[in-house]
mmCIF file of C-alpha atoms in Angstrom:
data_model
loop_
_atom_site.group_PDB
_atom_site.id
_atom_site.type_symbol
_atom_site.label_atom_id
_atom_site.label_comp_id
_atom_site.label_asym_id
_atom_site.label_seq_id
_atom_site.Cartn_x
_atom_site.Cartn_y
_atom_site.Cartn_z
ATOM 1 C CA UNK A 70 13.488 -10.925 -1.961
ATOM 2 C CA UNK A 71 10.153 -12.506 -1.214
ATOM 3 C CA UNK A 72 7.462 -11.790 -3.758
ATOM 4 C CA UNK A 73 3.703 -11.779 -4.123
ATOM 5 C CA UNK A 74 2.747 -12.516 -7.707
ATOM 6 C CA UNK A 75 -0.605 -11.158 -8.788
ATOM 7 C CA UNK A 76 -2.704 -11.917 -11.872
ATOM 8 C CA UNK A 77 -4.177 -10.850 -14.184
ATOM 9 C CA UNK A 78 -2.720 -7.482 -14.757
ATOM 10 C CA UNK A 79 -6.020 -6.192 -16.051
ATOM 11 C CA UNK A 80 -9.533 -7.577 -16.115
ATOM 12 C CA UNK A 81 -12.733 -6.569 -17.911
ATOM 13 C CA UNK A 82 -16.000 -7.950 -16.632
ATOM 14 C CA UNK A 83 -19.638 -7.387 -17.580
ATOM 15 C CA UNK A 84 -21.903 -5.956 -14.933
ATOM 16 C CA UNK A 85 -23.292 -8.752 -12.806
ATOM 17 C CA UNK A 86 -20.391 -11.098 -13.551
ATOM 18 C CA UNK A 87 -17.782 -12.515 -11.259
ATOM 19 C CA UNK A 88 -14.303 -10.956 -11.017
ATOM 20 C CA UNK A 89 -11.465 -13.211 -9.895
ATOM 21 C CA UNK A 90 -7.998 -11.946 -9.007
ATOM 22 C CA UNK A 91 -5.275 -14.338 -7.923
ATOM 23 C CA UNK A 92 -2.146 -13.994 -5.858
ATOM 24 C CA UNK A 93 0.674 -16.455 -5.095
ATOM 25 C CA UNK A 94 3.194 -16.062 -2.339
ATOM 26 C CA UNK A 95 6.458 -17.675 -1.453
ATOM 27 C CA UNK A 96 7.062 -17.267 2.223
ATOM 28 C CA UNK A 97 5.205 -19.880 4.301
ATOM 29 C CA UNK A 98 5.410 -17.573 7.251
ATOM 30 C CA UNK A 99 2.924 -15.186 5.794
ATOM 31 C CA UNK A 100 -0.027 -15.094 8.140
ATOM 32 C CA UNK A 101 -2.140 -12.147 7.149
ATOM 33 C CA UNK A 102 -3.433 -11.449 3.674
ATOM 34 C CA UNK A 103 -5.203 -8.152 3.022
ATOM 35 C CA UNK A 104 -6.683 -6.933 -0.221
ATOM 36 C CA UNK A 105 -6.707 -3.245 -1.000
ATOM 37 C CA UNK A 106 -8.872 -1.316 -3.416
ATOM 38 C CA UNK A 107 -7.492 1.836 -5.006
ATOM 39 C CA UNK A 108 -9.459 4.332 -7.109
ATOM 40 C CA UNK A 109 -7.627 6.720 -9.451
ATOM 41 C CA UNK A 110 -6.032 9.578 -7.503
ATOM 42 C CA UNK A 111 -6.774 8.001 -4.089
ATOM 43 C CA UNK A 112 -4.872 5.962 -1.584
ATOM 44 C CA UNK A 113 -5.360 2.185 -1.187
ATOM 45 C CA UNK A 114 -8.256 1.309 1.102
ATOM 46 C CA UNK A 115 -8.510 -1.977 2.975
ATOM 47 C CA UNK A 116 -11.211 -4.122 1.375
ATOM 48 C CA UNK A 117 -11.048 -7.439 3.085
ATOM 49 C CA UNK A 118 -8.384 -9.598 4.778
ATOM 50 C CA UNK A 119 -7.912 -13.210 5.769
ATOM 51 C CA UNK A 120 -5.673 -15.216 8.114
ATOM 52 C CA UNK A 121 -4.609 -18.718 7.029
ATOM 53 C CA UNK A 122 -6.485 -20.472 9.805
ATOM 54 C CA UNK A 123 -9.571 -20.269 7.611
ATOM 55 C CA UNK A 124 -9.980 -21.184 3.909
ATOM 56 C CA UNK A 125 -12.531 -18.608 3.021
ATOM 57 C CA UNK A 126 -13.855 -15.268 4.214
ATOM 58 C CA UNK A 127 -16.864 -13.483 2.812
ATOM 59 C CA UNK A 128 -17.976 -9.891 3.291
ATOM 60 C CA UNK A 129 -20.883 -8.903 1.202
ATOM 61 C CA UNK A 130 -20.045 -9.416 -2.473
ATOM 62 C CA UNK A 131 -16.370 -9.911 -1.703
ATOM 63 C CA UNK A 132 -14.857 -13.301 -0.868
ATOM 64 C CA UNK A 133 -11.271 -14.328 -0.218
ATOM 65 C CA UNK A 134 -10.383 -17.951 -0.917
ATOM 66 C CA UNK A 135 -7.170 -19.234 0.642
ATOM 67 C CA UNK A 136 -5.216 -22.335 -0.422
ATOM 68 C CA UNK A 137 -2.389 -22.805 2.069
ATOM 69 C CA UNK A 138 -0.910 -25.871 0.408
ATOM 70 C CA UNK A 139 -0.728 -24.135 -2.959
ATOM 71 C CA UNK A 140 0.365 -20.901 -1.337
ATOM 72 C CA UNK A 141 -2.324 -18.998 -3.248
ATOM 73 C CA UNK A 142 -5.212 -16.756 -2.354
ATOM 74 C CA UNK A 143 -7.765 -15.096 -4.482
ATOM 75 C CA UNK A 144 -10.335 -12.349 -4.395
ATOM 76 C CA UNK A 145 -13.796 -12.992 -5.883
ATOM 77 C CA UNK A 146 -16.173 -10.113 -6.510
ATOM 78 C CA UNK A 147 -19.695 -11.431 -7.067
ATOM 79 C CA UNK A 148 -22.308 -9.462 -9.055
ATOM 80 C CA UNK A 149 -19.615 -7.006 -10.158
ATOM 81 C CA UNK A 150 -20.753 -3.427 -10.540
ATOM 82 C CA UNK A 151 -19.328 -0.487 -12.488
ATOM 83 C CA UNK A 152 -18.492 1.150 -9.103
ATOM 84 C CA UNK A 153 -16.108 -1.743 -8.459
ATOM 85 C CA UNK A 154 -13.890 -0.504 -11.291
ATOM 86 C CA UNK A 155 -10.585 0.168 -9.538
ATOM 87 C CA UNK A 156 -7.120 -1.320 -9.088
ATOM 88 C CA UNK A 157 -6.904 -4.105 -6.601
ATOM 89 C CA UNK A 158 -3.756 -5.066 -4.669
ATOM 90 C CA UNK A 159 -3.065 -8.169 -2.649
ATOM 91 C CA UNK A 160 -0.472 -7.912 0.058
ATOM 92 C CA UNK A 161 1.238 -10.008 2.663
ATOM 93 C CA UNK A 162 3.634 -9.298 5.514
ATOM 94 C CA UNK A 163 7.231 -10.102 4.799
ATOM 95 C CA UNK A 164 7.322 -12.490 7.698
ATOM 96 C CA UNK A 165 5.082 -13.512 10.518
ATOM 97 C CA UNK A 166 4.045 -10.702 12.774
ATOM 98 C CA UNK A 167 5.763 -7.991 10.793
ATOM 99 C CA UNK A 168 4.646 -4.567 9.748
ATOM 100 C CA UNK A 169 6.469 -4.705 6.372
ATOM 101 C CA UNK A 170 4.026 -5.476 3.632
ATOM 102 C CA UNK A 171 4.829 -6.839 0.197
ATOM 103 C CA UNK A 172 2.286 -5.788 -2.391
ATOM 104 C CA UNK A 173 1.311 -7.446 -5.602
ATOM 105 C CA UNK A 174 1.635 -5.393 -8.786
ATOM 106 C CA UNK A 175 -2.097 -4.710 -8.940
ATOM 107 C CA UNK A 176 -5.011 -5.720 -11.117
ATOM 108 C CA UNK A 177 -6.904 -3.044 -13.004
ATOM 109 C CA UNK A 178 -10.536 -4.060 -13.012
ATOM 110 C CA UNK A 179 -13.068 -2.473 -15.349
ATOM 111 C CA UNK A 180 -16.722 -3.466 -15.013
ATOM 112 C CA UNK A 181 -18.828 -2.627 -18.041
ATOM 113 C CA UNK A 182 -22.267 -1.253 -17.524
ATOM 114 C CA UNK B 84 -12.950 10.618 12.625
ATOM 115 C CA UNK B 85 -10.256 11.894 10.317
ATOM 116 C CA UNK B 86 -8.202 9.357 8.465
ATOM 117 C CA UNK B 87 -4.585 9.603 7.466
ATOM 118 C CA UNK B 88 -3.832 13.041 6.121
ATOM 119 C CA UNK B 89 -1.133 13.891 3.641
ATOM 120 C CA UNK B 90 -0.076 17.178 2.119
ATOM 121 C CA UNK B 91 0.506 18.455 -0.312
ATOM 122 C CA UNK B 92 -1.584 16.305 -2.588
ATOM 123 C CA UNK B 93 0.465 17.338 -5.591
ATOM 124 C CA UNK B 94 3.972 18.691 -5.651
ATOM 125 C CA UNK B 95 6.026 19.866 -8.557
ATOM 126 C CA UNK B 96 9.736 20.342 -8.260
ATOM 127 C CA UNK B 97 12.596 21.034 -10.617
ATOM 128 C CA UNK B 98 15.622 18.803 -10.652
ATOM 129 C CA UNK B 99 17.948 19.599 -7.749
ATOM 130 C CA UNK B 100 15.255 21.084 -5.489
ATOM 131 C CA UNK B 101 14.051 19.601 -2.222
ATOM 132 C CA UNK B 102 10.694 17.935 -1.683
ATOM 133 C CA UNK B 103 9.011 17.679 1.716
ATOM 134 C CA UNK B 104 5.997 15.403 2.153
ATOM 135 C CA UNK B 105 3.938 15.486 5.281
ATOM 136 C CA UNK B 106 1.831 12.795 6.903
ATOM 137 C CA UNK B 107 -0.490 12.987 9.905
ATOM 138 C CA UNK B 108 -1.515 9.532 11.116
ATOM 139 C CA UNK B 109 -5.009 8.619 12.220
ATOM 140 C CA UNK B 110 -5.937 9.638 15.722
ATOM 141 C CA UNK B 111 -4.556 7.239 18.197
ATOM 142 C CA UNK B 112 -2.003 5.724 15.782
ATOM 143 C CA UNK B 113 1.654 6.014 16.623
ATOM 144 C CA UNK B 114 3.098 3.892 13.843
ATOM 145 C CA UNK B 115 3.751 5.379 10.439
ATOM 146 C CA UNK B 116 4.888 3.826 7.200
ATOM 147 C CA UNK B 117 5.933 5.401 3.900
ATOM 148 C CA UNK B 118 5.482 3.650 0.555
ATOM 149 C CA UNK B 119 6.312 4.706 -2.995
ATOM 150 C CA UNK B 120 4.237 3.789 -6.002
ATOM 151 C CA UNK B 121 5.644 4.148 -9.469
ATOM 152 C CA UNK B 122 3.234 4.251 -12.436
ATOM 153 C CA UNK B 123 1.638 0.908 -13.163
ATOM 154 C CA UNK B 124 3.435 -0.712 -10.231
ATOM 155 C CA UNK B 125 2.511 -1.841 -6.703
ATOM 156 C CA UNK B 126 3.538 -0.073 -3.553
ATOM 157 C CA UNK B 127 7.073 -0.504 -2.293
ATOM 158 C CA UNK B 128 7.851 -0.196 1.412
ATOM 159 C CA UNK B 129 10.273 2.603 2.237
ATOM 160 C CA UNK B 130 10.402 3.249 5.983
ATOM 161 C CA UNK B 131 8.649 2.575 9.267
ATOM 162 C CA UNK B 132 8.687 5.092 12.068
ATOM 163 C CA UNK B 133 7.371 5.543 15.543
ATOM 164 C CA UNK B 134 7.403 8.793 17.450
ATOM 165 C CA UNK B 135 11.045 10.087 17.407
ATOM 166 C CA UNK B 136 12.346 6.760 16.191
ATOM 167 C CA UNK B 137 13.161 5.185 12.825
ATOM 168 C CA UNK B 138 12.367 1.521 13.202
ATOM 169 C CA UNK B 139 13.144 0.236 9.707
ATOM 170 C CA UNK B 140 14.468 2.210 6.781
ATOM 171 C CA UNK B 141 15.551 -0.754 4.729
ATOM 172 C CA UNK B 142 13.406 0.364 1.735
ATOM 173 C CA UNK B 143 14.806 3.891 1.615
ATOM 174 C CA UNK B 144 17.414 4.819 -0.996
ATOM 175 C CA UNK B 145 20.712 5.345 0.799
ATOM 176 C CA UNK B 146 21.190 8.867 -0.464
ATOM 177 C CA UNK B 147 18.986 11.973 -0.645
ATOM 178 C CA UNK B 148 16.045 10.405 1.195
ATOM 179 C CA UNK B 149 15.292 10.868 4.871
ATOM 180 C CA UNK B 150 12.266 10.559 7.189
ATOM 181 C CA UNK B 151 11.313 11.682 10.598
ATOM 182 C CA UNK B 152 8.398 11.479 12.962
ATOM 183 C CA UNK B 153 8.885 14.063 15.681
ATOM 184 C CA UNK B 154 7.308 14.086 19.082
ATOM 185 C CA UNK B 155 4.993 16.839 17.905
ATOM 186 C CA UNK B 156 3.684 17.290 14.411
ATOM 187 C CA UNK B 157 3.438 15.214 11.297
ATOM 188 C CA UNK B 158 5.844 12.707 9.924
ATOM 189 C CA UNK B 159 8.076 14.151 7.113
ATOM 190 C CA UNK B 160 9.560 12.404 4.137
ATOM 191 C CA UNK B 161 12.333 14.565 2.729
ATOM 192 C CA UNK B 162 13.887 14.140 -0.665
ATOM 193 C CA UNK B 163 16.906 16.295 -1.384
ATOM 194 C CA UNK B 164 18.188 17.167 -4.840
ATOM 195 C CA UNK B 165 15.282 15.507 -6.620
ATOM 196 C CA UNK B 166 15.780 13.776 -9.937
ATOM 197 C CA UNK B 167 13.216 12.783 -12.528
ATOM 198 C CA UNK B 168 13.225 9.210 -11.320
ATOM 199 C CA UNK B 169 11.776 10.391 -7.983
ATOM 200 C CA UNK B 170 8.548 11.201 -9.761
ATOM 201 C CA UNK B 171 5.947 8.898 -8.108
ATOM 202 C CA UNK B 172 3.077 8.749 -5.718
ATOM 203 C CA UNK B 173 4.181 8.614 -2.104
ATOM 204 C CA UNK B 174 1.717 7.094 0.326
ATOM 205 C CA UNK B 175 1.763 7.243 4.100
ATOM 206 C CA UNK B 176 -0.005 4.641 6.170
ATOM 207 C CA UNK B 177 -0.567 4.358 9.909
ATOM 208 C CA UNK B 178 -1.495 1.618 12.330
ATOM 209 C CA UNK B 179 -2.259 1.354 16.015
ATOM 210 C CA UNK B 180 0.361 -1.334 16.659
ATOM 211 C CA UNK B 181 3.550 -2.289 14.974
ATOM 212 C CA UNK B 182 3.012 -5.975 14.299
ATOM 213 C CA UNK B 183 0.767 -7.478 11.684
ATOM 214 C CA UNK B 184 -2.038 -4.994 11.824
ATOM 215 C CA UNK B 185 -4.251 -3.166 9.395
ATOM 216 C CA UNK B 186 -2.491 -0.230 7.851
ATOM 217 C CA UNK B 187 -4.660 2.678 6.831
ATOM 218 C CA UNK B 188 -3.449 4.696 3.882
ATOM 219 C CA UNK B 189 -3.563 8.392 3.178
ATOM 220 C CA UNK B 190 -4.552 9.860 -0.214
ATOM 221 C CA UNK B 191 -0.892 10.194 -1.261
ATOM 222 C CA UNK B 192 1.306 12.930 -2.527
ATOM 223 C CA UNK B 193 2.022 12.917 -6.261
ATOM 224 C CA UNK B 194 5.493 14.244 -6.856
ATOM 225 C CA UNK B 195 6.444 15.425 -10.323
ATOM 226 C CA UNK B 196 10.045 16.348 -11.029
ATOM 227 C CA UNK B 197 10.519 18.506 -14.081
#
């Protein structure tokens, strides 16, 4: 089965620092890459997403970098804040134009005050 | 504008009982997806439904699990004769179209099987 491999499993960052979470995928047909943020006891919420026709997308302090040749994409959180402490999941559709998402195993981020 | 609603938020069942999880999609959304999340793991796709139709149930266990999305009312995920291994968080998501499209998640139902 196709996989999305996410790392690191957990991450501790000082307030104001940069948090970087990486994902690698296998299926070259993937064409939509969302990142979800999940707080304890809550459902995942869409944070930011990118399509592979661009190499980078930025929304506020959150940036997705996409490397199509390496089949990798990453989430960068600039000026990390304690309120960013959550679990982050990358995801990709199983194949082009599909509804079936494959999720990474998640990264638990803790930002120290 | 209400988001995806799920109830109950927490459900406790004894082994052998039935669990019914409900999901009301966002207004205007006719596509519903169910995912299961085990502790310390990512979400796993279970089933995709449209009104009165099961489109893809390839992620559903073959036995004891069923899902429906009737013409009126919420989508229901039903687990019969629950076992301890069914303990997990079950999330429902909805979207406005069925192709690659943003899926909006509900708060989940946390099922505990004693």
